[in-house]
């Protein structure tokens, strides 16, 4: 066994030492060269049966401990890859000594063994102490509720209902229900489970087939849609199906996204179709907007053409799968306002990102806002087309009926990673919050959140409307979460900041033909991570950590907003986002934001294109990330180690609270385990990525189900303490909702259907929880 161990140590020495030389040549740490030399010397001495092997290895153990503590302090998950392999091999070496000690060198081996044993015990003791510490946890308490009335968008909705995606047209994700509290939430139990029957088929569906729906509950009906755009109405108390409507969108891998985030309910004052006074709107993956009778699910024939509006009308460069709406529209003042999703990064000749308003009764087009031609808001004539490749609003809109403003979170114009050919209009509206006049579609104000976006930092989530306390009064505010981690708090009348926004110098050095903005905005309320350092690189062992360190040094990285490059650039946060479409929850009474920030680095590499047809990064149509017509294709992937772990150390996900008064983070805790991310179902609370947002209730409880382990969890709004969790049968990458049933019980509803691009288990579950009767 000593011979085998000696060979292992020699091989590790040459491998780690060789990698260490490579790392030093790139300007990195000298540790790995020294550690490799210690491994090799130990192996060689052990081969010769020389007890100096024990002393050298003891020096390696102790030196590695001091080096690790210097780099990362008492952080168990950061210490583990630095010392785990060393400690395990040290224990094996010590075990071989105890089992078979050479008699002629008994004293030297005994003292060497004692020295090695002491260093191992010291290292293990430090590790145990580190396991008990929480260096990444921030403990604090949210203030008790102050005296503030709910804004009209909140107060106008009956407290027992959840009438829109974010409960109201203002999208706060806040419920005034208070039956579920920190004292009793642990008693929640399943009330009913419904199966939709719609599950992703990997043979015919795109990878990003995802179940992201947040149901709505209106007038005793629970409404939801499935990824393939089946609209369903359930009984909120029993979960029994009331009606079902299949839009028959079929399957197509030409669609970049196959999802439906929700349905929109509204009423019409007068209707030629008496059976459709109460309606449900279903946007579809084949570019239709369908109106259904809310009570029966029948098509409203008086709406559009036979119950549907054609969203491909006047659309340039349209092909099946190129344009559709994944998010529910908003309805206000007799208008339906809807944006749409355009396939990202296929070509420079894609459909328009136009936002349109339709008469809510007839489906007749009233106005259109095309960010490529913002001055012309009157409907286009037949035969005219909108401007192709203009920035789009693929996420949820919000509306303030009192101010007469609809708020659009704007995406970027494709291609995302190259902007040398963008127009003046594109530069103005990309990655912004844009406020439009509800009656006319004219621009009220624009607040850009990323200048000359080269990183796919679309404004991803619904602008959330809340009234906040300022200078003894109340201000109408808008809260906007972003992929880059900033949360902006703006005056929703003007777009001016209510929490400070500063411009910070940004890295330069874009590829030929492009440029980078000299500065980028940053909000006082921010979950943006600190810039990555070499010491932040991680792995299961020191070997893959060494690989990640080498890659860190090889790639371009100067912090947030490092421009994409031909060499390859680390983008952190990556385009997965610190926040994505799930956004945050806003408690308008306690004046606090509940958030689940995510931290994952990505790599973007630009590949020069020789022509407008060759495929460089895709294998089939339509050619995602090929950027046909642009100078570069874009290769994008997570910054992972060779064994599929993130190259930056955990935590990768948190649950947190921040104050609307000053933007300060009040508390922050790791959120989620690696149970469903590792080969073994290990329940380590490392803080894992999540997609799907939280909700918050007047009862002082917040709920979240989006982590990549399969749990729904409840948290104390005051302290952030985890109060309850339940295992889900599939990935829960959707935002929960809550309502009060006709039986007087408060229900929590969670959708568990998985998310294609995160690899979570697909499913078709709708699960309702309630307190025992």
XYZ file of C-alpha atoms in Angstrom:
773
model
C 0.000 0.000 0.000
C 2.880 2.376 0.709
C 4.073 1.886 -2.859
C 0.625 2.604 -4.267
C 0.277 5.705 -2.099
C 3.754 6.840 -3.098
C 2.812 6.586 -6.779
C -0.428 8.495 -6.177
C 1.444 11.252 -4.353
C 4.064 11.456 -7.100
C 1.407 11.726 -9.813
C -0.471 14.375 -7.844
C 2.767 16.238 -7.322
C 3.566 16.397 -11.032
C -0.040 17.252 -11.951
C -0.528 19.980 -9.324
C 3.019 21.296 -9.694
C 2.674 21.470 -13.474
C -0.619 23.300 -13.134
C 1.016 25.574 -10.583
C 3.728 26.551 -13.061
C 1.011 27.320 -15.619
C -0.866 29.433 -13.058
C 2.288 31.354 -12.086
C 2.960 32.093 -15.753
C -0.502 33.667 -15.909
C 0.236 35.819 -12.857
C -1.491 33.594 -10.290
C -0.714 32.074 -6.906
C 2.549 30.227 -6.152
C 0.829 27.869 -3.723
C 0.129 25.070 -6.198
C 3.729 24.821 -7.341
C 4.864 24.553 -3.713
C 2.086 22.074 -2.879
C 2.929 19.994 -5.942
C 6.565 19.875 -4.879
C 5.511 18.739 -1.380
C 3.294 15.981 -2.805
C 6.060 14.779 -5.102
C 8.767 14.894 -2.391
C 6.492 13.005 0.015
C 5.788 10.365 -2.609
C 9.479 9.971 -3.472
C 10.498 9.727 0.209
C 7.732 7.229 0.894
C 8.914 5.141 -2.077
C 12.351 5.065 -0.426
C 10.734 4.316 2.971
C 12.259 7.476 4.405
C 10.374 8.938 7.415
C 11.069 12.453 6.171
C 7.935 11.862 4.075
C 5.850 12.380 7.215
C 7.511 15.659 8.132
C 7.196 17.030 4.588
C 3.556 16.035 4.421
C 2.926 17.562 7.859
C 4.439 20.796 6.531
C 2.083 20.559 3.525
C -0.940 20.123 5.814
C -0.017 23.000 8.105
C 1.103 25.306 5.293
C -2.089 24.642 3.342
C -4.159 25.430 6.430
C -2.471 28.803 6.948
C -2.705 29.606 3.232
C -6.406 28.685 3.116
C -7.237 30.765 6.194
C -5.343 33.689 4.676
C -7.331 33.455 1.438
C -10.862 32.744 2.657
C -11.027 32.876 6.447
C -13.432 30.635 8.360
C -15.650 29.721 5.406
C -16.180 25.956 5.429
C -17.240 25.622 1.779
C -14.258 27.656 0.648
C -11.849 25.745 2.906
C -13.078 22.279 1.893
C -11.547 22.051 -1.613
C -8.290 23.524 -0.365
C -7.779 20.936 2.337
C -10.103 17.987 1.770
C -7.838 15.928 -0.497
C -4.781 16.769 1.566
C -6.424 15.678 4.824
C -7.812 12.441 3.355
C -4.414 11.417 1.948
C -2.771 12.431 5.234
C -5.118 10.146 7.177
C -4.324 7.283 4.784
C -0.611 7.915 5.199
C -0.953 7.983 8.963
C -3.050 4.817 8.897
C -0.381 2.989 6.912
C 2.214 4.069 9.480
C 0.136 2.825 12.409
C -0.572 -0.453 10.666
C 2.913 -1.302 9.451
C 5.790 0.612 11.101
C 9.370 -0.271 9.901
C 11.150 -1.617 13.012
C 14.593 -0.209 12.156
C 13.330 3.369 12.051
C 10.712 3.140 14.753
C 11.686 6.353 16.525
C 11.860 8.532 13.400
C 8.602 7.151 12.042
C 6.939 7.546 15.438
C 7.900 11.215 15.804
C 7.015 11.899 12.179
C 3.656 10.240 12.713
C 3.029 12.321 15.835
C 3.885 15.501 13.924
C 1.590 14.600 11.034
C -1.170 13.539 13.420
C -0.994 16.844 15.265
C -1.293 18.863 12.046
C -4.230 16.744 10.886
C -6.040 17.128 14.210
C -5.465 20.888 14.106
C -6.772 21.128 10.539
C -9.844 19.017 11.304
C -10.567 21.093 14.416
C -10.420 24.283 12.354
C -12.708 22.681 9.769
C -15.266 21.716 12.427
C -15.229 25.227 13.824
C -15.655 26.637 10.296
C -18.674 24.398 9.739
C -20.357 26.070 12.706
C -19.708 29.600 11.460
C -21.804 31.506 8.919
C -19.524 34.154 7.391
C -21.952 34.872 4.536
C -25.015 35.374 6.758
C -26.309 38.802 7.677
C -28.597 38.844 10.705
C -31.015 41.669 11.309
C -34.678 42.476 11.783
C -37.223 44.162 9.593
C -39.109 46.940 11.357
C -42.708 46.383 12.339
C -45.452 47.663 10.059
C -45.802 51.406 9.905
C -48.890 53.502 9.275
C -49.323 53.560 5.521
C -52.334 52.877 3.379
C -52.181 50.471 0.473
C -51.817 52.075 -2.973
C -54.968 52.025 -5.134
C -53.675 49.092 -7.198
C -53.480 47.039 -3.968
C -56.529 48.356 -2.128
C -58.851 47.923 -5.120
C -58.309 44.168 -5.211
C -60.342 42.106 -2.735
C -57.852 40.734 -0.161
C -58.942 37.125 -0.709
C -58.135 37.247 -4.446
C -55.009 37.131 -6.609
C -56.240 38.743 -9.814
C -53.048 39.218 -11.863
C -49.577 37.749 -12.238
C -48.186 39.806 -9.320
C -51.594 39.773 -7.573
C -52.407 43.277 -8.818
C -51.696 45.362 -11.907
C -48.896 46.899 -9.818
C -47.182 43.520 -9.426
C -46.055 43.737 -5.797
C -46.334 39.977 -5.059
C -47.885 41.048 -1.747
C -51.024 39.555 -0.213
C -52.939 41.241 2.642
C -53.992 37.815 3.956
C -52.727 37.090 7.456
C -54.162 33.724 8.497
C -50.789 32.020 7.917
C -48.247 33.392 10.391
C -44.757 32.527 11.643
C -46.448 30.787 14.588
C -48.562 28.364 12.527
C -46.916 28.090 9.091
C -45.207 24.879 10.207
C -48.631 23.222 10.224
C -49.215 23.695 6.480
C -50.276 20.505 4.721
C -51.310 19.502 1.224
C -54.938 20.402 0.563
C -55.045 19.086 -3.019
C -52.832 18.211 -6.009
C -53.800 18.679 -9.661
C -51.934 17.205 -12.659
C -52.204 19.148 -15.945
C -50.945 16.334 -18.195
C -48.620 18.739 -20.067
C -44.982 17.655 -19.684
C -41.946 18.585 -21.762
C -41.037 16.138 -24.540
C -37.260 16.394 -25.159
C -37.649 14.878 -28.614
C -39.822 17.675 -30.023
C -39.726 20.562 -27.549
C -37.004 23.202 -27.194
C -34.616 22.824 -24.259
C -36.129 25.850 -22.574
C -39.553 24.324 -22.107
C -40.393 25.596 -18.662
C -43.313 25.666 -16.256
C -43.241 29.244 -14.961
C -46.923 29.986 -14.417
C -48.285 31.896 -11.451
C -52.026 31.106 -11.221
C -54.655 33.751 -10.589
C -57.767 33.447 -8.410
C -60.787 35.567 -9.317
C -64.474 35.180 -8.434
C -64.126 31.628 -7.180
C -62.038 30.322 -10.113
C -58.326 29.448 -10.077
C -56.847 30.082 -13.536
C -53.564 28.812 -14.930
C -51.855 27.894 -18.192
C -49.327 25.219 -19.144
C -46.096 25.452 -21.185
C -47.981 24.427 -24.347
C -50.667 27.045 -23.738
C -53.508 25.029 -22.352
C -55.718 27.284 -20.242
C -57.291 25.608 -17.204
C -59.773 26.706 -14.560
C -59.912 24.885 -11.222
C -62.040 25.004 -8.122
C -59.842 26.877 -5.606
C -60.999 24.779 -2.640
C -61.011 21.270 -4.099
C -58.625 21.578 -7.055
C -61.224 19.976 -9.343
C -61.117 20.995 -13.000
C -63.884 23.415 -14.042
C -62.898 23.786 -17.700
C -59.953 23.339 -20.053
C -59.023 25.021 -23.347
C -56.178 23.819 -25.576
C -54.784 26.470 -27.935
C -53.165 23.635 -29.977
C -49.857 25.408 -30.483
C -48.076 22.121 -31.195
C -44.378 21.483 -30.747
C -41.543 23.383 -32.372
C -37.845 23.627 -31.679
C -37.815 26.886 -33.619
C -39.108 28.554 -30.459
C -36.429 29.658 -28.045
C -38.831 29.479 -25.102
C -41.862 27.259 -24.583
C -43.617 28.678 -21.574
C -46.660 30.534 -20.304
C -46.223 32.685 -17.204
C -49.867 33.415 -16.606
C -53.348 34.397 -17.758
C -55.058 37.773 -17.499
C -58.594 38.202 -16.184
C -60.763 41.226 -16.945
C -64.362 42.320 -17.380
C -66.018 44.301 -20.161
C -68.757 46.828 -19.438
C -70.828 46.025 -22.506
C -70.330 43.018 -24.696
C -71.962 41.865 -27.893
C -71.194 38.383 -26.634
C -73.168 38.217 -23.377
C -71.409 35.046 -22.329
C -68.042 36.845 -22.336
C -68.601 39.707 -19.922
C -65.872 38.139 -17.765
C -62.827 37.065 -19.776
C -59.491 35.336 -19.657
C -56.669 36.269 -22.038
C -54.303 33.532 -23.208
C -51.144 34.541 -25.141
C -49.736 31.694 -27.223
C -46.440 30.461 -28.651
C -47.796 30.793 -32.212
C -48.343 34.554 -31.859
C -52.031 34.725 -30.961
C -53.890 36.452 -28.143
C -57.033 34.470 -27.372
C -60.026 35.712 -25.342
C -61.990 33.060 -23.421
C -65.141 33.146 -21.348
C -63.908 33.099 -17.751
C -66.794 30.892 -16.614
C -66.761 28.269 -19.384
C -63.497 28.501 -21.319
C -65.350 29.070 -24.593
C -63.790 31.395 -27.181
C -65.193 34.947 -27.215
C -66.141 35.174 -30.879
C -66.550 38.945 -30.843
C -62.905 39.473 -29.955
C -60.510 39.863 -32.896
C -61.113 37.220 -35.533
C -63.143 34.384 -34.058
C -61.851 35.073 -30.559
C -58.161 35.754 -31.305
C -55.889 38.615 -32.299
C -53.016 37.839 -34.652
C -49.833 39.165 -33.012
C -47.818 38.545 -36.180
C -49.717 41.327 -37.998
C -47.424 44.019 -39.473
C -44.441 42.074 -38.106
C -41.239 42.162 -40.192
C -39.070 39.078 -40.715
C -41.693 36.855 -39.139
C -41.315 33.091 -39.267
C -43.051 30.486 -37.065
C -41.434 30.501 -33.654
C -39.719 33.860 -34.081
C -42.207 35.975 -32.121
C -44.698 35.188 -29.361
C -45.739 36.352 -25.920
C -44.598 34.333 -22.911
C -46.057 36.772 -20.375
C -49.642 37.802 -19.606
C -50.802 41.238 -20.813
C -52.177 43.988 -18.589
C -55.704 45.386 -18.913
C -56.659 48.903 -17.847
C -59.115 51.609 -18.931
C -60.579 49.392 -21.624
C -57.199 48.552 -23.176
C -55.186 45.345 -23.376
C -51.457 46.137 -23.501
C -49.071 43.365 -24.513
C -45.415 42.991 -25.423
C -43.674 39.977 -26.882
C -40.549 37.839 -26.988
C -38.226 37.760 -29.979
C -35.772 34.916 -30.506
C -32.495 36.140 -29.054
C -29.261 36.205 -31.006
C -30.339 34.351 -34.146
C -29.803 37.132 -36.671
C -29.888 40.854 -37.274
C -33.176 40.463 -39.169
C -35.620 39.429 -36.453
C -39.174 40.658 -35.712
C -39.955 43.879 -33.921
C -40.197 44.366 -30.164
C -43.371 46.430 -30.579
C -45.762 46.903 -27.621
C -49.416 47.132 -28.655
C -52.698 48.183 -27.075
C -55.995 46.613 -28.162
C -59.592 47.445 -27.362
C -60.438 45.047 -24.536
C -63.890 44.250 -25.951
C -63.274 43.985 -29.690
C -59.542 43.315 -29.994
C -59.134 46.270 -32.353
C -55.632 47.792 -32.358
C -55.648 51.203 -30.651
C -51.951 52.118 -30.554
C -48.505 50.658 -30.992
C -45.200 51.666 -29.444
C -42.240 50.480 -31.509
C -38.945 51.368 -29.833
C -37.381 51.453 -33.296
C -39.849 54.162 -34.340
C -41.132 55.636 -31.064
C -42.852 58.722 -32.487
C -45.400 56.828 -34.586
C -47.869 55.330 -32.131
C -50.977 55.330 -34.308
C -51.792 51.902 -35.809
C -49.927 50.987 -38.962
C -51.764 50.614 -42.210
C -52.099 47.225 -43.849
C -48.861 46.357 -45.616
C -46.683 48.519 -43.370
C -44.310 46.849 -40.920
C -42.736 47.684 -37.607
C -38.968 48.110 -37.239
C -37.146 44.792 -37.060
C -34.723 43.991 -34.246
C -36.051 46.756 -32.019
C -35.813 46.244 -28.228
C -38.732 44.228 -26.876
C -40.651 43.813 -23.622
C -40.804 40.045 -23.090
C -41.527 40.168 -19.353
C -44.592 41.393 -17.457
C -45.839 44.952 -17.815
C -47.465 46.926 -14.999
C -49.914 49.809 -15.047
C -50.983 52.740 -12.880
C -54.516 53.608 -13.967
C -54.618 56.735 -11.812
C -51.527 58.201 -13.494
C -52.497 56.712 -16.854
C -49.076 55.085 -17.342
C -48.067 51.585 -18.415
C -44.540 50.518 -17.468
C -42.478 48.260 -19.726
C -39.277 46.431 -18.731
C -37.303 46.575 -21.973
C -34.915 43.971 -23.305
C -32.019 44.386 -25.660
C -31.905 44.408 -29.452
C -30.334 41.260 -30.912
C -27.531 40.456 -31.028
C -26.943 40.932 -27.312
C -23.140 40.691 -27.324
C -22.358 43.005 -30.255
C -23.741 46.520 -30.558
C -21.682 48.229 -33.228
C -24.654 48.644 -35.575
C -27.352 49.780 -33.150
C -29.499 52.776 -33.953
C -30.027 55.861 -31.826
C -33.479 54.580 -30.819
C -32.093 51.199 -29.853
C -29.466 52.846 -27.673
C -32.166 54.877 -25.939
C -34.610 52.110 -25.022
C -32.461 48.976 -24.604
C -32.330 47.540 -21.073
C -34.511 50.261 -19.594
C -37.778 50.873 -17.836
C -39.954 52.765 -20.290
C -43.129 54.549 -19.169
C -45.823 54.905 -21.840
C -49.016 56.932 -21.838
C -51.782 54.393 -21.356
C -54.179 56.195 -23.695
C -51.793 56.919 -26.587
C -48.622 54.838 -26.242
C -46.469 57.958 -26.272
C -43.294 57.965 -24.171
C -43.639 59.610 -20.757
C -40.110 58.833 -19.547
C -37.233 56.371 -19.948
C -34.746 55.225 -17.319
C -31.913 53.152 -18.786
C -30.419 50.597 -16.408
C -27.519 49.413 -18.592
C -25.808 51.608 -21.150
C -24.949 49.992 -24.484
C -25.780 46.544 -23.139
C -23.357 43.857 -24.390
C -24.199 41.237 -21.757
C -27.897 40.285 -22.275
C -28.818 42.304 -19.190
C -32.452 42.754 -20.230
C -34.684 44.393 -17.672
C -36.174 41.024 -16.758
C -39.047 41.460 -14.343
C -42.288 43.325 -13.865
C -41.890 46.913 -12.581
C -43.496 46.881 -9.138
C -45.611 49.814 -8.003
C -45.584 50.790 -4.342
C -46.109 53.959 -2.312
C -43.172 54.718 -0.028
C -42.628 57.106 2.854
C -40.534 60.191 2.070
C -40.129 63.434 4.020
C -43.264 62.931 6.074
C -45.372 62.133 3.034
C -45.992 59.311 0.598
C -44.365 59.051 -2.839
C -45.612 56.938 -5.761
C -42.664 54.656 -6.472
C -41.580 51.956 -8.884
C -39.253 49.137 -7.809
C -37.273 47.447 -10.589
C -35.044 44.413 -10.046
C -32.317 43.760 -12.617
C -30.124 40.931 -13.808
C -26.992 42.783 -12.737
C -28.208 42.812 -9.128
C -29.269 46.432 -8.698
C -32.796 47.228 -7.535
C -33.906 50.685 -8.618
C -36.460 52.693 -6.651
C -37.857 55.416 -8.904
C -40.572 58.037 -8.809
C -43.074 56.367 -11.113
C -44.380 59.736 -12.293
C -41.040 60.918 -13.666
C -38.499 58.081 -13.502
C -36.274 60.084 -11.171
C -34.462 58.067 -8.462
C -35.897 57.968 -4.948
C -32.810 56.062 -3.810
C -29.495 57.386 -5.152
C -28.251 56.185 -8.539
C -24.608 56.811 -9.366
C -22.583 56.348 -12.532
C -19.443 54.242 -12.076
C -16.507 53.825 -14.452
C -16.826 50.657 -16.537
C -14.172 48.403 -18.132
C -13.271 49.246 -21.723
C -11.918 47.283 -24.673
C -14.785 46.134 -26.902
C -14.091 44.109 -30.038
C -13.328 45.831 -33.320
C -16.335 47.709 -34.653
C -17.982 48.071 -31.241
C -17.540 50.249 -28.167
C -18.322 50.191 -24.450
C -20.060 52.854 -22.413
C -17.594 54.774 -20.234
C -19.848 54.446 -17.167
C -22.685 52.251 -15.919
C -25.426 53.056 -13.366
C -25.593 51.572 -9.898
C -28.431 51.844 -7.396
C -28.100 52.395 -3.665
C -30.190 49.236 -3.229
C -27.996 46.578 -4.729
C -27.319 42.867 -4.480
C -24.554 43.091 -7.062
C -21.714 40.768 -6.030
C -18.196 41.852 -5.296
C -15.832 41.347 -8.252
C -14.426 37.853 -8.549
C -10.847 37.205 -7.443
C -8.633 34.231 -8.101
C -9.151 33.207 -4.466
C -12.908 32.952 -5.143
C -12.356 30.031 -7.499
C -13.778 26.769 -6.248
C -14.042 23.048 -6.877
C -14.796 19.726 -5.265
C -11.029 19.203 -4.862
C -7.891 21.249 -5.210
C -7.499 19.813 -8.733
C -10.623 21.318 -10.265
C -10.085 24.432 -8.166
C -6.665 24.747 -9.796
C -8.320 24.360 -13.202
C -10.776 27.152 -12.369
C -7.925 29.399 -11.210
C -6.102 28.858 -14.485
C -9.261 29.614 -16.488
C -9.880 32.716 -14.392
C -6.432 33.996 -15.296
C -6.787 33.052 -18.974
C -10.129 34.760 -19.541
C -10.796 38.482 -19.781
C -12.185 39.866 -16.539
C -12.011 43.328 -15.015
C -15.200 43.176 -12.978
C -18.827 43.771 -13.821
C -19.382 44.907 -17.432
C -16.118 43.498 -18.808
C -16.913 43.518 -22.551
C -17.273 40.268 -24.522
C -14.131 39.244 -26.357
C -12.701 36.819 -28.895
C -10.452 35.465 -26.125
C -13.413 34.768 -23.850
C -14.824 36.920 -21.041
C -16.166 36.127 -17.587
C -19.573 37.779 -17.215
C -20.543 38.060 -13.564
C -23.358 38.117 -12.756
C -24.110 36.088 -15.859
C -27.128 36.518 -18.118
C -29.018 34.058 -15.885
C -29.185 37.139 -13.711
C -28.955 38.024 -10.059
C -32.697 38.482 -10.611
C -34.683 37.221 -13.575
C -38.358 37.263 -14.552
C -39.449 36.245 -11.022
C -38.228 39.574 -9.654
C -38.710 40.400 -5.979
C -41.637 40.826 -3.582
C -42.478 44.225 -2.109
C -44.240 44.637 1.231
C -45.909 48.071 0.967
C -46.781 48.128 4.669
C -43.436 47.169 6.173
C -41.615 49.047 3.397
C -39.290 46.170 2.584
C -38.194 44.177 -0.443
C -37.934 40.372 -0.154
C -35.445 39.004 -2.669
C -33.716 35.799 -3.714
C -30.460 36.938 -5.368
C -28.504 34.402 -7.433
C -24.797 34.402 -8.244
C -23.509 32.440 -11.229
C -20.681 33.481 -13.534
C -20.857 32.793 -17.268
C -18.290 32.752 -20.068
C -18.939 34.577 -23.344
C -16.648 34.068 -26.307
C -17.132 35.894 -29.599
C -16.355 33.923 -32.743
C -15.627 35.963 -35.891
C -18.059 35.116 -38.681
C -16.748 34.582 -42.200
C -20.200 34.961 -43.756
C -23.897 35.293 -42.933
C -24.793 31.603 -43.266
C -22.164 29.399 -41.611
C -23.166 27.881 -38.262
C -20.513 28.171 -35.564
C -22.287 27.458 -32.280
C -25.517 25.639 -33.201
C -26.516 22.478 -35.007
C -30.020 23.182 -36.252
C -32.384 25.976 -37.187
C -33.062 28.676 -36.260
C -29.442 28.993 -35.027
C -29.476 30.402 -31.521
C -26.461 32.614 -30.745
C -25.274 32.502 -34.363
C -26.043 36.196 -34.909
C -26.347 35.819 -38.685
C -25.621 39.195 -40.253
C -23.393 40.365 -37.396
C -19.580 40.123 -37.321
C -19.546 37.579 -34.475
C -21.339 34.499 -33.235
C -21.488 34.131 -29.446
C -20.518 31.017 -27.506
C -22.051 31.197 -24.023
C -21.903 28.755 -21.133
C -21.732 28.751 -17.347
C -18.276 29.165 -15.822
C -18.011 25.563 -14.659
C -15.244 23.202 -13.605
C -14.579 20.007 -15.610
C -16.925 18.053 -13.323
C -19.815 20.465 -13.793
C -19.583 22.564 -10.612
C -19.576 26.372 -10.622
C -16.059 27.758 -10.697
C -16.893 30.409 -8.125
C -17.338 29.346 -4.526
C -20.773 29.097 -2.880
C -23.198 30.388 -1.757
C -24.841 30.711 -5.174
C -28.236 31.755 -3.853
C -29.757 33.632 -0.923
C -33.011 34.863 0.505
C -32.768 38.446 1.712
C -34.605 41.586 2.768
C -33.748 45.193 1.980
C -35.253 48.421 3.272
C -37.074 50.808 0.945
C -36.082 53.652 3.278
C -32.357 53.586 2.521
C -31.706 50.514 0.344
C -29.713 48.720 3.052
C -29.851 44.926 3.232
C -31.449 44.033 6.570
C -30.890 40.263 6.599
C -29.518 37.675 4.196
C -29.297 33.876 4.474
C -28.289 30.985 2.243
C -31.221 29.487 0.412
C -31.331 25.895 -0.762
C -29.378 22.641 -0.626
C -27.397 20.599 -3.145
C -29.668 17.585 -2.630
C -30.787 17.599 -6.268
C -27.562 18.956 -7.764
C -25.066 16.330 -6.600
C -24.684 12.611 -7.412
C -25.663 11.802 -3.826
C -28.754 13.388 -2.200
C -26.727 15.453 0.257
C -28.781 18.022 2.211
C -25.942 20.546 2.510
C -27.341 24.074 2.896
C -24.898 25.715 0.481
C -27.237 28.284 -1.075
C -28.130 27.244 -4.617
C -29.297 29.065 -7.749
C -32.975 29.801 -8.157
C -35.322 31.054 -10.823
C -38.833 32.149 -9.919
C -39.722 34.874 -7.467
C -40.920 35.162 -3.866
C -44.210 36.398 -2.443
C -44.845 38.127 0.884
C -47.951 38.250 3.063
C -49.410 40.503 5.737
C -49.077 37.540 8.099
C -45.311 38.149 8.188
C -44.405 35.121 6.059
C -42.629 35.035 2.684
C -42.757 32.006 0.362
C -40.366 30.843 -2.355
C -40.074 27.663 -4.431
C -37.593 28.506 -7.198
C -34.354 26.950 -5.886
C -32.831 24.137 -7.925
C -33.565 21.720 -5.130
C -37.188 20.649 -5.069
C -38.641 22.502 -2.099
C -41.125 25.198 -1.294
C -40.052 27.197 1.749
C -41.505 29.744 4.131
C -39.454 32.487 5.778
C -40.059 34.895 8.640
C -40.205 38.370 7.114
C -38.846 39.900 10.321
C -35.653 37.834 10.629
C -35.365 35.678 7.509
C -35.479 32.483 9.552
C -36.666 29.445 7.624
C -39.956 28.389 9.183
C -41.190 25.512 7.011
C -40.421 23.562 3.870
C -42.004 20.789 1.860
C -40.565 18.490 -0.765
C -41.875 18.999 -4.308
C -42.223 16.210 -6.899
C -40.437 18.273 -9.592
C -38.589 21.562 -10.001
C -40.567 24.483 -8.568
C -39.227 27.207 -10.891
C -42.299 29.410 -10.704
C -43.563 32.113 -8.361
C -46.140 30.917 -5.783
C -49.412 32.692 -4.987
C -51.951 32.720 -2.159
C -55.682 33.340 -1.762
C -58.602 32.700 0.547
C -61.079 30.047 -0.522
C -64.840 30.031 -0.108
C -64.274 27.865 2.971
C -62.419 30.721 4.696
C -58.993 29.020 4.590
C -55.869 30.695 3.235
C -54.275 28.595 0.500
C -50.732 28.617 -0.851
C -50.383 27.334 -4.436
C -47.089 26.148 -5.913
C -46.470 24.914 -9.451
C -43.831 22.173 -9.859
C -42.979 21.484 -13.480
C -39.247 22.069 -13.859
C -37.156 24.359 -16.021
C -35.460 23.053 -19.151
C -32.294 25.141 -19.123
C -31.602 24.460 -15.417
C -32.028 20.698 -15.806
C -34.564 20.361 -12.999
C -37.031 17.502 -13.129
C -40.019 18.231 -15.387
C -43.539 17.712 -14.151
C -47.119 18.936 -14.347
C -48.039 19.488 -10.708
C -50.193 22.207 -9.182
C -50.103 21.838 -5.394
C -52.221 23.689 -2.842
C -51.344 23.909 0.856
C -53.495 25.075 3.746
C -53.602 24.950 7.524
C -55.517 22.000 9.011
C -59.274 22.474 9.141
